[in-house]
Each structure stands twice: as C-alpha cells, then as structure tokens.
mmCIF file of C-alpha atoms in Angstrom:
data_model
loop_
_atom_site.group_PDB
_atom_site.id
_atom_site.type_symbol
_atom_site.label_atom_id
_atom_site.label_comp_id
_atom_site.label_asym_id
_atom_site.label_seq_id
_atom_site.Cartn_x
_atom_site.Cartn_y
_atom_site.Cartn_z
ATOM 1 C CA MET A 1 112.887 116.564 123.445
ATOM 2 C CA ILE A 2 109.640 117.647 121.918
ATOM 3 C CA GLN A 3 109.218 120.642 123.690
ATOM 4 C CA GLU A 4 112.935 122.353 121.962
ATOM 5 C CA LEU A 5 111.745 120.455 118.445
ATOM 6 C CA TYR A 6 108.367 121.998 119.443
ATOM 7 C CA ALA A 7 110.424 125.796 119.035
ATOM 8 C CA LYS A 8 112.106 125.260 115.880
ATOM 9 C CA PHE A 9 108.047 124.291 114.885
ATOM 10 C CA GLN A 10 106.707 127.841 116.089
ATOM 11 C CA LYS A 11 109.225 129.759 114.345
ATOM 12 C CA TYR A 12 109.012 127.526 111.499
ATOM 13 C CA PRO A 13 105.627 125.548 110.962
ATOM 14 C CA ILE A 14 105.606 124.030 108.050
ATOM 15 C CA VAL A 15 105.300 120.420 107.698
ATOM 16 C CA SER A 16 106.849 119.033 104.350
ATOM 17 C CA THR A 17 107.976 115.113 104.082
ATOM 18 C CA ASP A 18 108.608 114.926 100.333
ATOM 19 C CA SER A 19 111.811 115.962 99.552
ATOM 20 C CA ARG A 20 111.360 116.801 95.756
ATOM 21 C CA ASN A 21 108.456 119.258 96.962
ATOM 22 C CA ILE A 22 109.932 120.946 99.276
ATOM 23 C CA ILE A 23 108.599 124.638 100.962
ATOM 24 C CA PRO A 24 110.769 126.773 102.024
ATOM 25 C CA ASN A 25 112.011 127.068 105.816
ATOM 26 C CA SER A 26 109.791 124.088 106.126
ATOM 27 C CA ILE A 27 111.114 120.915 109.083
ATOM 28 C CA PHE A 28 111.761 118.223 106.630
ATOM 29 C CA PHE A 29 110.422 114.950 108.649
ATOM 30 C CA ALA A 30 112.576 111.984 106.904
ATOM 31 C CA LEU A 31 110.077 109.238 106.409
ATOM 32 C CA LYS A 32 110.677 105.450 105.378
ATOM 33 C CA GLY A 33 109.043 103.249 103.237
ATOM 34 C CA GLU A 34 108.701 100.476 101.509
ATOM 35 C CA ASN A 35 110.441 101.146 98.652
ATOM 36 C CA PHE A 36 112.101 104.533 99.946
ATOM 37 C CA ASN A 37 114.759 106.331 103.073
ATOM 38 C CA GLY A 38 113.566 109.676 104.184
ATOM 39 C CA ASN A 39 116.947 109.972 105.712
ATOM 40 C CA ALA A 40 119.009 109.661 102.216
ATOM 41 C CA TYR A 41 117.168 113.100 100.746
ATOM 42 C CA ALA A 42 117.473 115.175 104.379
ATOM 43 C CA LYS A 43 120.726 116.674 102.589
ATOM 44 C CA ASP A 44 118.361 117.663 99.687
ATOM 45 C CA ALA A 45 116.002 118.473 101.180
ATOM 46 C CA LEU A 46 118.328 121.343 103.152
ATOM 47 C CA GLU A 47 119.560 121.766 100.057
ATOM 48 C CA LYS A 48 116.092 123.199 98.845
ATOM 49 C CA GLY A 49 114.678 125.443 101.422
ATOM 50 C CA ALA A 50 114.254 123.267 104.454
ATOM 51 C CA ALA A 51 115.442 124.677 107.741
ATOM 52 C CA TYR A 52 115.873 121.425 109.404
ATOM 53 C CA ALA A 53 115.524 117.898 109.211
ATOM 54 C CA VAL A 54 114.586 115.179 111.302
ATOM 55 C CA ILE A 55 116.348 112.158 110.906
ATOM 56 C CA ASP A 56 116.672 108.760 112.620
ATOM 57 C CA GLU A 57 119.975 107.303 111.223
ATOM 58 C CA LYS A 58 123.272 108.173 112.460
ATOM 59 C CA GLU A 59 125.200 108.362 109.418
ATOM 60 C CA TYR A 60 123.205 111.031 107.700
ATOM 61 C CA HIS A 61 123.220 114.103 110.965
ATOM 62 C CA ASP A 62 125.787 115.450 109.043
ATOM 63 C CA SER A 63 124.839 118.891 109.327
ATOM 64 C CA GLU A 64 123.501 121.776 112.542
ATOM 65 C CA TYR A 65 120.428 121.959 110.997
ATOM 66 C CA THR A 66 119.689 117.823 111.031
ATOM 67 C CA ILE A 67 117.862 116.858 113.775
ATOM 68 C CA LEU A 68 118.565 113.171 114.907
ATOM 69 C CA VAL A 69 115.810 111.455 116.810
ATOM 70 C CA GLU A 70 114.881 108.043 117.670
ATOM 71 C CA ASN A 71 112.139 107.062 114.922
ATOM 72 C CA VAL A 72 111.036 109.981 112.429
ATOM 73 C CA LEU A 73 107.534 108.996 111.841
ATOM 74 C CA GLU A 74 107.206 108.760 116.265
ATOM 75 C CA THR A 75 108.313 112.005 116.770
ATOM 76 C CA LEU A 76 106.358 113.521 113.636
ATOM 77 C CA GLN A 77 103.522 111.880 115.938
ATOM 78 C CA GLN A 78 104.562 112.927 119.450
ATOM 79 C CA LEU A 79 104.610 116.713 117.610
ATOM 80 C CA ALA A 80 101.655 116.523 116.261
ATOM 81 C CA SER A 81 100.061 115.322 119.557
ATOM 82 C CA TYR A 82 101.872 118.106 121.458
ATOM 83 C CA HIS A 83 100.443 121.018 119.304
ATOM 84 C CA ARG A 84 97.079 119.762 119.553
ATOM 85 C CA LYS A 85 97.169 120.341 123.551
ATOM 86 C CA GLN A 86 98.385 123.956 122.681
ATOM 87 C CA LEU A 87 95.428 124.245 120.249
ATOM 88 C CA ASN A 88 92.922 125.622 121.715
ATOM 89 C CA ILE A 89 89.896 124.978 119.213
ATOM 90 C CA PRO A 90 87.342 122.061 119.016
ATOM 91 C CA ILE A 91 88.124 119.956 117.259
ATOM 92 C CA ILE A 92 85.410 117.167 115.039
ATOM 93 C CA SER A 93 86.838 113.684 113.994
ATOM 94 C CA LEU A 94 84.916 111.794 111.540
ATOM 95 C CA THR A 95 85.708 107.835 110.602
ATOM 96 C CA GLY A 96 83.646 105.418 108.507
ATOM 97 C CA SER A 97 83.316 102.618 105.988
ATOM 98 C CA ASN A 98 82.141 104.446 103.335
ATOM 99 C CA GLY A 99 81.832 108.318 101.859
ATOM 100 C CA LYS A 100 84.724 110.234 104.834
ATOM 101 C CA THR A 101 86.170 112.560 102.570
ATOM 102 C CA THR A 102 83.433 113.242 100.732
ATOM 103 C CA THR A 103 81.626 113.972 104.346
ATOM 104 C CA LYS A 104 84.186 115.922 105.776
ATOM 105 C CA GLU A 105 84.689 117.532 102.787
ATOM 106 C CA LEU A 106 80.783 119.127 103.015
ATOM 107 C CA ILE A 107 81.133 119.827 106.753
ATOM 108 C CA HIS A 108 84.452 121.852 105.663
ATOM 109 C CA ALA A 109 82.429 123.511 103.066
ATOM 110 C CA VAL A 110 79.319 124.098 105.918
ATOM 111 C CA ILE A 111 81.153 125.243 108.662
ATOM 112 C CA SER A 112 83.924 127.738 107.078
ATOM 113 C CA LYS A 113 80.740 129.556 106.154
ATOM 114 C CA LYS A 114 80.776 130.973 109.624
ATOM 115 C CA TYR A 115 85.048 130.208 110.959
ATOM 116 C CA LYS A 116 88.374 129.339 109.891
ATOM 117 C CA THR A 117 88.438 125.966 109.719
ATOM 118 C CA THR A 118 90.616 123.484 108.347
ATOM 119 C CA ALA A 119 90.672 120.275 107.334
ATOM 120 C CA THR A 120 92.163 117.191 106.393
ATOM 121 C CA LYS A 121 93.399 117.296 102.762
ATOM 122 C CA GLY A 122 92.502 114.743 100.094
ATOM 123 C CA ASN A 123 91.945 111.921 102.215
ATOM 124 C CA LEU A 124 95.462 111.953 104.778
ATOM 125 C CA ASN A 125 93.648 110.142 106.668
ATOM 126 C CA ASN A 126 96.161 107.494 108.407
ATOM 127 C CA HIS A 127 98.844 107.234 110.813
ATOM 128 C CA ILE A 128 101.124 110.136 108.885
ATOM 129 C CA GLY A 129 98.266 112.009 106.992
ATOM 130 C CA VAL A 130 96.349 112.432 110.754
ATOM 131 C CA PRO A 131 99.645 114.054 112.483
ATOM 132 C CA LEU A 132 100.278 116.441 109.193
ATOM 133 C CA THR A 133 96.451 117.564 109.639
ATOM 134 C CA LEU A 134 96.886 119.108 113.492
ATOM 135 C CA LEU A 135 100.213 120.258 112.099
ATOM 136 C CA SER A 136 98.516 122.603 109.422
ATOM 137 C CA MET A 137 96.382 123.969 111.820
ATOM 138 C CA ASP A 138 97.916 127.362 113.646
ATOM 139 C CA SER A 139 96.193 130.179 116.238
ATOM 140 C CA THR A 140 93.810 131.282 113.709
ATOM 141 C CA THR A 141 92.072 128.035 112.944
ATOM 142 C CA GLU A 142 88.910 128.225 115.186
ATOM 143 C CA ILE A 143 86.859 124.965 114.292
ATOM 144 C CA GLY A 144 89.344 121.988 113.103
ATOM 145 C CA ILE A 145 88.222 118.713 110.893
ATOM 146 C CA VAL A 146 90.373 115.805 110.883
ATOM 147 C CA GLU A 147 89.304 112.188 108.712
ATOM 148 C CA MET A 148 90.537 109.216 110.404
ATOM 149 C CA GLY A 149 90.841 106.255 108.251
ATOM 150 C CA ALA A 150 92.073 102.799 109.123
ATOM 151 C CA ASN A 151 92.617 98.883 108.276
ATOM 152 C CA HIS A 152 92.774 97.154 111.739
ATOM 153 C CA GLN A 153 91.539 97.829 115.346
ATOM 154 C CA LYS A 154 93.107 99.638 117.671
ATOM 155 C CA GLU A 155 94.843 102.221 114.590
ATOM 156 C CA ILE A 156 91.222 104.987 115.448
ATOM 157 C CA ALA A 157 92.134 104.425 119.160
ATOM 158 C CA PHE A 158 95.959 105.488 117.936
ATOM 159 C CA LEU A 159 94.347 108.183 116.189
ATOM 160 C CA SER A 160 91.850 109.164 118.479
ATOM 161 C CA SER A 161 94.744 109.505 120.922
ATOM 162 C CA ILE A 162 96.853 112.013 118.312
ATOM 163 C CA ALA A 163 94.064 113.970 117.164
ATOM 164 C CA GLU A 164 92.265 114.345 120.757
ATOM 165 C CA PRO A 165 89.143 115.443 119.334
ATOM 166 C CA ASP A 166 86.196 117.295 120.998
ATOM 167 C CA TYR A 167 82.872 115.946 118.394
ATOM 168 C CA GLY A 168 83.096 112.586 116.601
ATOM 169 C CA TYR A 169 80.587 111.241 113.761
ATOM 170 C CA ILE A 170 81.150 107.618 112.482
ATOM 171 C CA THR A 171 79.557 107.954 108.641
ATOM 172 C CA ASN A 172 78.687 103.980 108.469
ATOM 173 C CA PHE A 173 79.368 100.374 109.277
ATOM 174 C CA GLY A 174 79.903 98.717 105.854
ATOM 175 C CA LYS A 175 82.260 95.981 104.346
ATOM 176 C CA ALA A 176 85.474 97.587 104.258
ATOM 177 C CA HIS A 177 88.390 96.308 105.304
ATOM 178 C CA LEU A 178 86.858 92.590 105.993
ATOM 179 C CA GLU A 179 90.695 91.315 106.001
ATOM 180 C CA GLY A 180 92.742 93.587 108.392
ATOM 181 C CA PHE A 181 89.262 93.836 110.796
ATOM 182 C CA GLY A 182 88.394 90.544 110.740
ATOM 183 C CA GLY A 183 84.943 90.657 109.495
ATOM 184 C CA VAL A 184 81.790 92.648 109.935
ATOM 185 C CA GLU A 185 81.584 92.904 114.191
ATOM 186 C CA GLY A 186 85.036 93.861 113.178
ATOM 187 C CA VAL A 187 84.541 97.201 112.015
ATOM 188 C CA ILE A 188 81.646 97.490 113.696
ATOM 189 C CA LYS A 189 84.446 97.993 116.804
ATOM 190 C CA GLY A 190 87.025 99.191 115.259
ATOM 191 C CA LYS A 191 85.792 102.444 113.813
ATOM 192 C CA SER A 192 83.952 102.272 117.380
ATOM 193 C CA GLU A 193 86.751 103.421 119.008
ATOM 194 C CA LEU A 194 86.177 106.613 118.057
ATOM 195 C CA TYR A 195 83.128 106.132 120.014
ATOM 196 C CA ASP A 196 84.936 104.804 123.009
ATOM 197 C CA TYR A 197 87.215 107.471 122.972
ATOM 198 C CA LEU A 198 84.468 110.134 123.027
ATOM 199 C CA LYS A 199 82.602 108.410 125.485
ATOM 200 C CA ALA A 200 86.123 107.851 128.207
ATOM 201 C CA ASN A 201 86.183 111.766 127.930
ATOM 202 C CA ASP A 202 83.275 112.812 127.701
ATOM 203 C CA LYS A 203 83.273 114.419 124.112
ATOM 204 C CA PHE A 204 80.383 114.861 121.961
ATOM 205 C CA ILE A 205 79.266 112.200 119.113
ATOM 206 C CA PHE A 206 76.870 113.229 116.129
ATOM 207 C CA VAL A 207 74.261 110.232 115.777
ATOM 208 C CA ASN A 208 72.051 109.788 112.213
ATOM 209 C CA GLY A 209 69.564 108.799 113.926
ATOM 210 C CA ASP A 210 68.345 106.279 110.896
ATOM 211 C CA ASP A 211 71.204 104.342 111.439
ATOM 212 C CA SER A 212 70.188 101.881 114.139
ATOM 213 C CA LYS A 213 74.012 100.575 115.029
ATOM 214 C CA GLN A 214 74.532 104.125 115.274
ATOM 215 C CA VAL A 215 72.018 104.766 117.706
ATOM 216 C CA GLU A 216 72.538 101.643 120.343
ATOM 217 C CA ARG A 217 76.129 102.662 120.147
ATOM 218 C CA THR A 218 75.789 106.568 121.350
ATOM 219 C CA GLN A 219 73.031 105.803 124.633
ATOM 220 C CA ASN A 220 74.538 107.073 127.925
ATOM 221 C CA VAL A 221 76.495 109.925 126.669
ATOM 222 C CA ARG A 222 76.149 113.677 125.374
ATOM 223 C CA HIS A 223 75.157 113.126 121.101
ATOM 224 C CA PHE A 224 73.127 115.344 118.478
ATOM 225 C CA THR A 225 70.494 112.824 116.719
ATOM 226 C CA PHE A 226 69.610 114.133 112.775
ATOM 227 C CA GLY A 227 67.366 112.369 110.473
ATOM 228 C CA SER A 228 64.094 111.550 109.330
ATOM 229 C CA SER A 229 62.043 110.750 112.462
ATOM 230 C CA THR A 230 61.056 114.008 114.603
ATOM 231 C CA THR A 231 61.867 112.338 117.082
ATOM 232 C CA ASP A 232 65.273 114.136 116.059
ATOM 233 C CA GLU A 233 66.760 116.939 117.960
ATOM 234 C CA LEU A 234 67.047 117.692 113.275
ATOM 235 C CA THR A 235 64.934 116.692 110.994
ATOM 236 C CA ILE A 236 66.353 116.050 107.791
ATOM 237 C CA GLN A 237 64.300 114.485 104.507
ATOM 238 C CA PHE A 238 65.332 112.828 101.746
ATOM 239 C CA VAL A 239 63.435 114.138 98.567
ATOM 240 C CA SER A 240 64.680 112.765 95.809
ATOM 241 C CA ALA A 241 68.081 111.391 94.176
ATOM 242 C CA ASN A 242 67.054 111.447 90.263
ATOM 243 C CA PRO A 243 70.413 111.831 90.061
ATOM 244 C CA MET A 244 71.273 114.618 92.109
ATOM 245 C CA VAL A 245 70.495 113.645 96.366
ATOM 246 C CA LYS A 246 67.532 116.512 96.852
ATOM 247 C CA ALA A 247 66.459 117.255 100.707
ATOM 248 C CA THR A 248 64.727 119.490 102.660
ATOM 249 C CA VAL A 249 65.091 121.078 106.269
ATOM 250 C CA LYS A 250 62.965 123.460 108.190
ATOM 251 C CA ASN A 251 61.165 124.041 104.947
ATOM 252 C CA VAL A 252 63.754 124.448 102.935
ATOM 253 C CA GLU A 253 64.738 122.030 100.111
ATOM 254 C CA ILE A 254 68.590 121.922 99.163
ATOM 255 C CA GLN A 255 69.783 120.655 95.423
ATOM 256 C CA SER A 256 73.149 119.184 96.092
ATOM 257 C CA GLN A 257 75.481 118.050 92.850
ATOM 258 C CA LEU A 258 75.975 114.922 94.569
ATOM 259 C CA ILE A 259 74.121 111.579 92.764
ATOM 260 C CA GLY A 260 72.893 108.791 93.971
ATOM 261 C CA SER A 261 71.023 108.156 97.560
ATOM 262 C CA TYR A 262 73.605 107.203 99.478
ATOM 263 C CA ASN A 263 75.165 110.166 99.238
ATOM 264 C CA PHE A 264 72.146 111.784 101.867
ATOM 265 C CA SER A 265 73.294 110.940 104.973
ATOM 266 C CA ASN A 266 76.485 112.773 104.132
ATOM 267 C CA ILE A 267 74.965 115.329 102.998
ATOM 268 C CA ALA A 268 72.186 115.578 106.613
ATOM 269 C CA ALA A 269 75.627 114.576 108.492
ATOM 270 C CA ALA A 270 76.930 118.799 107.032
ATOM 271 C CA ILE A 271 73.520 120.081 107.550
ATOM 272 C CA ALA A 272 72.980 118.757 111.126
ATOM 273 C CA MET A 273 76.562 120.126 112.182
ATOM 274 C CA GLY A 274 76.452 123.172 110.734
ATOM 275 C CA THR A 275 73.261 123.948 112.496
ATOM 276 C CA TYR A 276 74.468 122.412 116.138
ATOM 277 C CA PHE A 277 77.338 125.172 115.379
ATOM 278 C CA ASN A 278 74.744 127.904 114.611
ATOM 279 C CA VAL A 279 75.882 128.218 110.985
ATOM 280 C CA PRO A 280 73.177 130.735 109.247
ATOM 281 C CA LEU A 281 70.368 127.523 107.278
ATOM 282 C CA SER A 282 70.983 129.828 104.472
ATOM 283 C CA ASP A 283 74.657 129.356 104.656
ATOM 284 C CA ILE A 284 73.928 125.752 104.779
ATOM 285 C CA LYS A 285 72.211 125.656 101.758
ATOM 286 C CA ASP A 286 74.603 127.525 99.525
ATOM 287 C CA ALA A 287 77.551 125.090 100.903
ATOM 288 C CA VAL A 288 75.722 121.728 100.093
ATOM 289 C CA GLU A 289 74.471 122.704 97.029
ATOM 290 C CA ALA A 290 78.018 125.337 95.202
ATOM 291 C CA TYR A 291 79.542 121.580 96.762
ATOM 292 C CA VAL A 292 81.175 120.077 93.249
ATOM 293 C CA PRO A 293 82.178 116.233 93.723
ATOM 294 C CA ALA A 294 85.801 115.460 92.477
ATOM 295 C CA ASN A 295 88.368 112.734 93.206
ATOM 296 C CA ASN A 296 87.010 110.176 90.815
ATOM 297 C CA ARG A 297 84.013 110.456 93.563
ATOM 298 C CA SER A 298 80.551 109.876 92.071
ATOM 299 C CA GLN A 299 81.402 112.538 88.991
ATOM 300 C CA ILE A 300 79.268 113.396 86.682
ATOM 301 C CA ILE A 301 81.313 113.791 82.454
ATOM 302 C CA GLU A 302 79.697 114.237 79.897
ATOM 303 C CA LYS A 303 81.561 112.406 76.771
ATOM 304 C CA HIS A 304 80.768 112.443 73.351
ATOM 305 C CA SER A 305 76.980 111.021 73.717
ATOM 306 C CA ASN A 306 77.991 109.348 76.877
ATOM 307 C CA LYS A 307 76.838 110.247 80.280
ATOM 308 C CA ILE A 308 79.921 108.648 83.028
ATOM 309 C CA ILE A 309 79.013 108.459 86.631
ATOM 310 C CA LEU A 310 82.598 108.036 87.930
ATOM 311 C CA ASP A 311 82.619 106.730 91.055
ATOM 312 C CA ALA A 312 86.332 104.484 91.058
ATOM 313 C CA TYR A 313 88.322 105.981 94.189
ATOM 314 C CA ASN A 314 87.648 102.667 96.127
ATOM 315 C CA ALA A 315 85.129 100.517 95.977
ATOM 316 C CA ASN A 316 83.695 97.993 98.797
ATOM 317 C CA PRO A 317 80.469 95.439 99.186
ATOM 318 C CA THR A 318 79.203 97.620 100.907
ATOM 319 C CA SER A 319 79.803 100.903 98.539
ATOM 320 C CA MET A 320 79.454 98.945 95.440
ATOM 321 C CA LYS A 321 75.564 97.663 96.290
ATOM 322 C CA ALA A 322 74.271 101.219 97.093
ATOM 323 C CA ALA A 323 76.027 102.204 93.632
ATOM 324 C CA LEU A 324 74.510 99.701 91.568
ATOM 325 C CA ASP A 325 70.792 100.504 93.465
ATOM 326 C CA ASN A 326 71.193 103.963 92.307
ATOM 327 C CA PHE A 327 72.330 103.042 88.613
ATOM 328 C CA SER A 328 69.210 101.180 88.308
ATOM 329 C CA ASN A 329 66.979 103.234 89.239
ATOM 330 C CA LEU A 330 68.340 106.417 87.245
ATOM 331 C CA SER A 331 65.228 106.257 84.294
ATOM 332 C CA ASP A 332 68.139 106.536 82.027
ATOM 333 C CA ARG A 333 68.648 105.034 78.497
ATOM 334 C CA SER A 334 70.867 102.261 77.658
ATOM 335 C CA LYS A 335 72.707 101.143 81.031
ATOM 336 C CA ILE A 336 75.823 99.542 81.192
ATOM 337 C CA ALA A 337 78.315 98.727 84.825
ATOM 338 C CA PHE A 338 81.893 98.804 84.422
ATOM 339 C CA LEU A 339 82.849 96.753 88.195
ATOM 340 C CA GLY A 340 86.263 95.873 89.041
ATOM 341 C CA ASP A 341 87.463 94.486 92.158
ATOM 342 C CA MET A 342 86.306 95.141 95.618
ATOM 343 C CA PHE A 343 90.395 94.732 97.465
ATOM 344 C CA GLU A 344 91.138 93.616 101.024
ATOM 345 C CA LEU A 345 87.796 91.793 101.407
ATOM 346 C CA GLY A 346 90.028 88.271 102.958
ATOM 347 C CA LYS A 347 88.548 85.186 103.177
ATOM 348 C CA SER A 348 85.158 86.927 102.007
ATOM 349 C CA ALA A 349 86.164 88.079 98.987
ATOM 350 C CA ALA A 350 85.143 84.956 96.835
ATOM 351 C CA GLU A 351 81.806 85.036 98.260
ATOM 352 C CA GLU A 352 81.150 88.811 98.020
ATOM 353 C CA HIS A 353 82.773 89.164 94.541
ATOM 354 C CA GLN A 354 79.931 86.631 93.399
ATOM 355 C CA PHE A 355 76.759 87.889 95.299
ATOM 356 C CA ILE A 356 77.853 91.493 93.937
ATOM 357 C CA SER A 357 77.683 89.652 90.094
ATOM 358 C CA ASP A 358 74.604 88.212 90.918
ATOM 359 C CA TYR A 359 73.434 91.056 92.150
ATOM 360 C CA ALA A 360 74.135 93.784 89.563
ATOM 361 C CA ALA A 361 73.038 91.172 87.329
ATOM 362 C CA SER A 362 69.360 90.934 88.390
ATOM 363 C CA LEU A 363 68.680 94.663 88.203
ATOM 364 C CA ASP A 364 67.812 96.914 85.455
ATOM 365 C CA ILE A 365 71.273 97.622 84.205
ATOM 366 C CA ASP A 366 71.703 96.473 80.539
ATOM 367 C CA THR A 367 75.025 95.298 80.453
ATOM 368 C CA ILE A 368 77.990 94.945 82.962
ATOM 369 C CA TYR A 369 81.835 94.457 82.215
ATOM 370 C CA LEU A 370 83.269 92.790 85.164
ATOM 371 C CA VAL A 371 87.217 93.680 85.384
ATOM 372 C CA GLY A 372 90.052 91.768 87.920
ATOM 373 C CA GLU A 373 91.085 88.258 89.210
ATOM 374 C CA ASN A 374 88.328 88.370 92.018
ATOM 375 C CA PHE A 375 85.509 88.547 89.313
ATOM 376 C CA GLY A 376 87.372 86.764 86.997
ATOM 377 C CA ASN A 377 86.744 83.821 89.552
ATOM 378 C CA THR A 378 83.068 84.033 89.721
ATOM 379 C CA LYS A 379 81.006 82.036 87.631
ATOM 380 C CA ASN A 380 78.098 83.832 85.372
ATOM 381 C CA ASN A 381 75.385 82.589 83.956
ATOM 382 C CA HIS A 382 73.725 85.669 82.741
ATOM 383 C CA LYS A 383 73.441 86.807 79.307
ATOM 384 C CA ASN A 384 74.534 90.455 79.813
ATOM 385 C CA VAL A 385 77.533 89.999 82.163
ATOM 386 C CA TYR A 386 81.015 89.884 80.204
ATOM 387 C CA ILE A 387 84.440 88.663 82.708
ATOM 388 C CA HIS A 388 87.327 90.240 82.578
ATOM 389 C CA THR A 389 90.253 89.058 84.527
ATOM 390 C CA SER A 390 92.618 92.217 84.194
ATOM 391 C CA PHE A 391 91.773 95.838 82.732
ATOM 392 C CA GLU A 392 94.351 95.063 79.844
ATOM 393 C CA SER A 393 91.490 92.347 78.406
ATOM 394 C CA LEU A 394 89.113 95.157 78.520
ATOM 395 C CA LYS A 395 90.821 96.988 76.708
ATOM 396 C CA ASN A 396 91.462 95.041 73.930
ATOM 397 C CA GLN A 397 87.569 94.032 73.679
ATOM 398 C CA PHE A 398 86.507 97.358 74.103
ATOM 399 C CA PRO A 399 83.134 97.609 73.393
ATOM 400 C CA THR A 400 81.861 100.422 70.808
ATOM 401 C CA ILE A 401 79.927 102.621 72.961
ATOM 402 C CA LYS A 402 77.124 106.063 72.169
ATOM 403 C CA ASN A 403 74.248 107.453 73.589
ATOM 404 C CA SER A 404 74.731 105.530 76.672
ATOM 405 C CA THR A 405 75.172 105.848 80.938
ATOM 406 C CA LEU A 406 77.778 104.304 82.582
ATOM 407 C CA LEU A 407 79.206 103.208 85.518
ATOM 408 C CA ILE A 408 82.867 102.750 86.644
ATOM 409 C CA LYS A 409 82.823 101.390 89.854
ATOM 410 C CA GLY A 410 85.820 99.437 91.853
ATOM 411 C CA SER A 411 88.992 99.678 94.098
ATOM 412 C CA ARG A 412 91.465 102.221 94.018
ATOM 413 C CA GLY A 413 94.049 99.618 92.990
ATOM 414 C CA MET A 414 92.114 98.492 89.311
ATOM 415 C CA ALA A 415 92.290 102.417 88.359
ATOM 416 C CA LEU A 416 89.209 102.432 86.775
ATOM 417 C CA GLU A 417 89.316 105.665 85.357
ATOM 418 C CA ARG A 418 91.393 104.384 82.486
ATOM 419 C CA ILE A 419 87.872 103.933 80.708
ATOM 420 C CA LEU A 420 88.284 107.900 80.166
ATOM 421 C CA ASP A 421 90.401 107.350 77.557
ATOM 422 C CA LEU A 422 88.486 104.447 75.725
ATOM 423 C CA LEU A 423 85.599 105.958 74.889
#
C-alpha cells in the first residue's frame, strides 16, 4: 500500500493537510483533530486542485481520487519513513528543552551557505510536523535538518525512528513539559532518546562541551565537541551580550543579532556544525551575523520611546530564569518585566511560579508585572511586583510607560505579545 501511495507521491510530490490552502497537484491528507475531521473536507480539497485525497472513513470514499486507508496520520508517518529511506542524504536532528527553533534556524542559515538544505519550517516539530518536513525534501536536498519536539516519554524515540538521523544535537535539558515527562529526570530521559537512537545505530553526536549533562551522556560514541575549553575539538569563546551576543572562534569575532547570553550555546552549535561540514568560516560569520530572530523569539522592537525585548513565544522555568538574568544585567534605563504563566508544569507549577516571582524581585529590575492564574496564586511581599490574574486585568489597569526597556515573556497560551498594542 505504501509503495503504491509513494508512486503517486513521486508524481505529485507535495503534501497538503489544510483544505483551505490547497496547493494544486498536491496530495491531501485528511487529518483529524479535537475539533475537526479532515475527511469531511476531502471533496473540497479535490475541487480546489488536489490530485488525491487520503481518507480513513469509508463514507467519504466517493471518488477514484480518494485513497481509503486505515489511519490517515499513521499513513502520513509511514510515507515519510519510506521516503526517508529513499533519500541518500545526511539528516541532522535536534531536540532540547529550550532554543530548538532558534538553533535549527541558525544551523540552517550556516549550512545552506554551502549545501542545498531543507529544514523544519517554523516549529513543525511533532508527530505531524516531522513527517511533513521529511516529505518536503527532494532529490535536490543535500542535507536535511529536522527539529523534534516532545512533551512525554517515547516521543523522541518515535520521531527518530521516522527521521533516521545521521547526526544529532540536544540544546539542553531544562524544566519544560514537567507534567508530561514526570519531572526533570524524566525530561533528561525523554530528550536523551535521540542520543539512544544515534548510539544504537552508530551515528554521530554534536556535544556542547560546557554542558556536563550532555558530556556524560555521550561517552563511547562518535561525537564532535565544541565549547570554551581548548580540549574541545572546536573552541568557541563567549565575548559579551550587551545586549547582543558576541563570540570568537579561531580569532574571528562574530557579532550576532541575538539578545541574551543564553543564546550563545545556540550560536556555538551552528558554528560547530558549519565547521564540521567544511563551511568556510567567513560564510559562517556572515550567516550568523545576518540572522534576525522573528516570531516573538528574543526580538528587539522599538516602539515610541520604549525598547522591547519580545520573548513571548514560550516559557518554562529554565528559559524564564535565563531571560531574567540577562535582562537584569542590562545597563539600560528603567527596566520593566511582564511575565506570563508557564504551562505544563504539573505538580511543580505552584513552586516554580513562586520561585520566579521571588527571583525576579531580587534582581536589578525596576518593576515586575506577573500575569496569569498561576502567578496570581503566588505570595507577594515585594513592593515592585504587581500581580494580574488575567490579561484582561492587566489591560484594564495598564500603566503609562515611557523611556523604558521592557521584557515580555510567557508561555504561548498567554499571548503576551498583545502588550505591544497597549503601549
């Protein structure tokens, strides 16, 4: 069945999953979600120009151009796995608690200086996004880059079995998705499933030599280390982050457009992989220096008399603390932080939100606004901390802010980028 479908995919090598945005001569996969059934849109997809529609409910099998399967999602995954096996190219996979998408984009920017590179678009890094990424690679692709996200055990193992990476990298082990992983040790175990796959298949690992947790998990396996030590295979030195990260490698200074010292390891990973794949250092420098973050990730925005550090794409205790440390160290004028709830922390939610509340108050930050139900339940004895249990509450009491530097950070569900409209 997969071979027959693959023959059709070779003729129509574009996959669509949204009937509202059908690409002509693509194959539509009728995926299901909590609030939608793609099968119901198969006919519409065909009318809009799809070559075929893959469905899994017999009542919609009313055309020679509908392909009935047992499970559309599993078929998509199987097709991607089969396609991966036909691709005679190296694939780099990366996962981690923080910085995955930024690191992936930096790696893509660097490696595409020399190779035709196909990488995960945005953060399409789950059980649907990884297959779609693989199916977007074709005979012109020389290196593939696949980002993998997970919020529970065995997910990275499953994605690795589909992508079959030749190279892997874990950005870090942090306090993210604690609820699904069952605590910090569960996070380490879950993310390390990428290492487990690479070890079992005699593949290759890129290792941040400054991260002891990574180093101890990559012994007795083929690897390439990078870090601040001269014992690493590539020495990369952190210079400063005031506010943009600056680094040096082989006496060449690289000035990024990424704010925060926490982005140094993301930049270093891209430099290391570029070096390993023989991208000229001058091209590596150009790629890193030209990369500008987007999508609410560590963006610098000037609005009226204020400078805003917009880092509202997502948040967890590890990334929140790193962002606060960096913000505190800035020698800017009046500093104001807007912090939104951190999601998926399970039993640790109360403790972690209380820690961030107290920690933020202890830093060199003039005023702190905490937003959300979790932050609303914290005990507050700090004169410079103001709590709002919802965005609407903050909106209704929003202060007049001028000539200040703002940090905006929270989980995706908080959508704190809406603060920009209040300024």
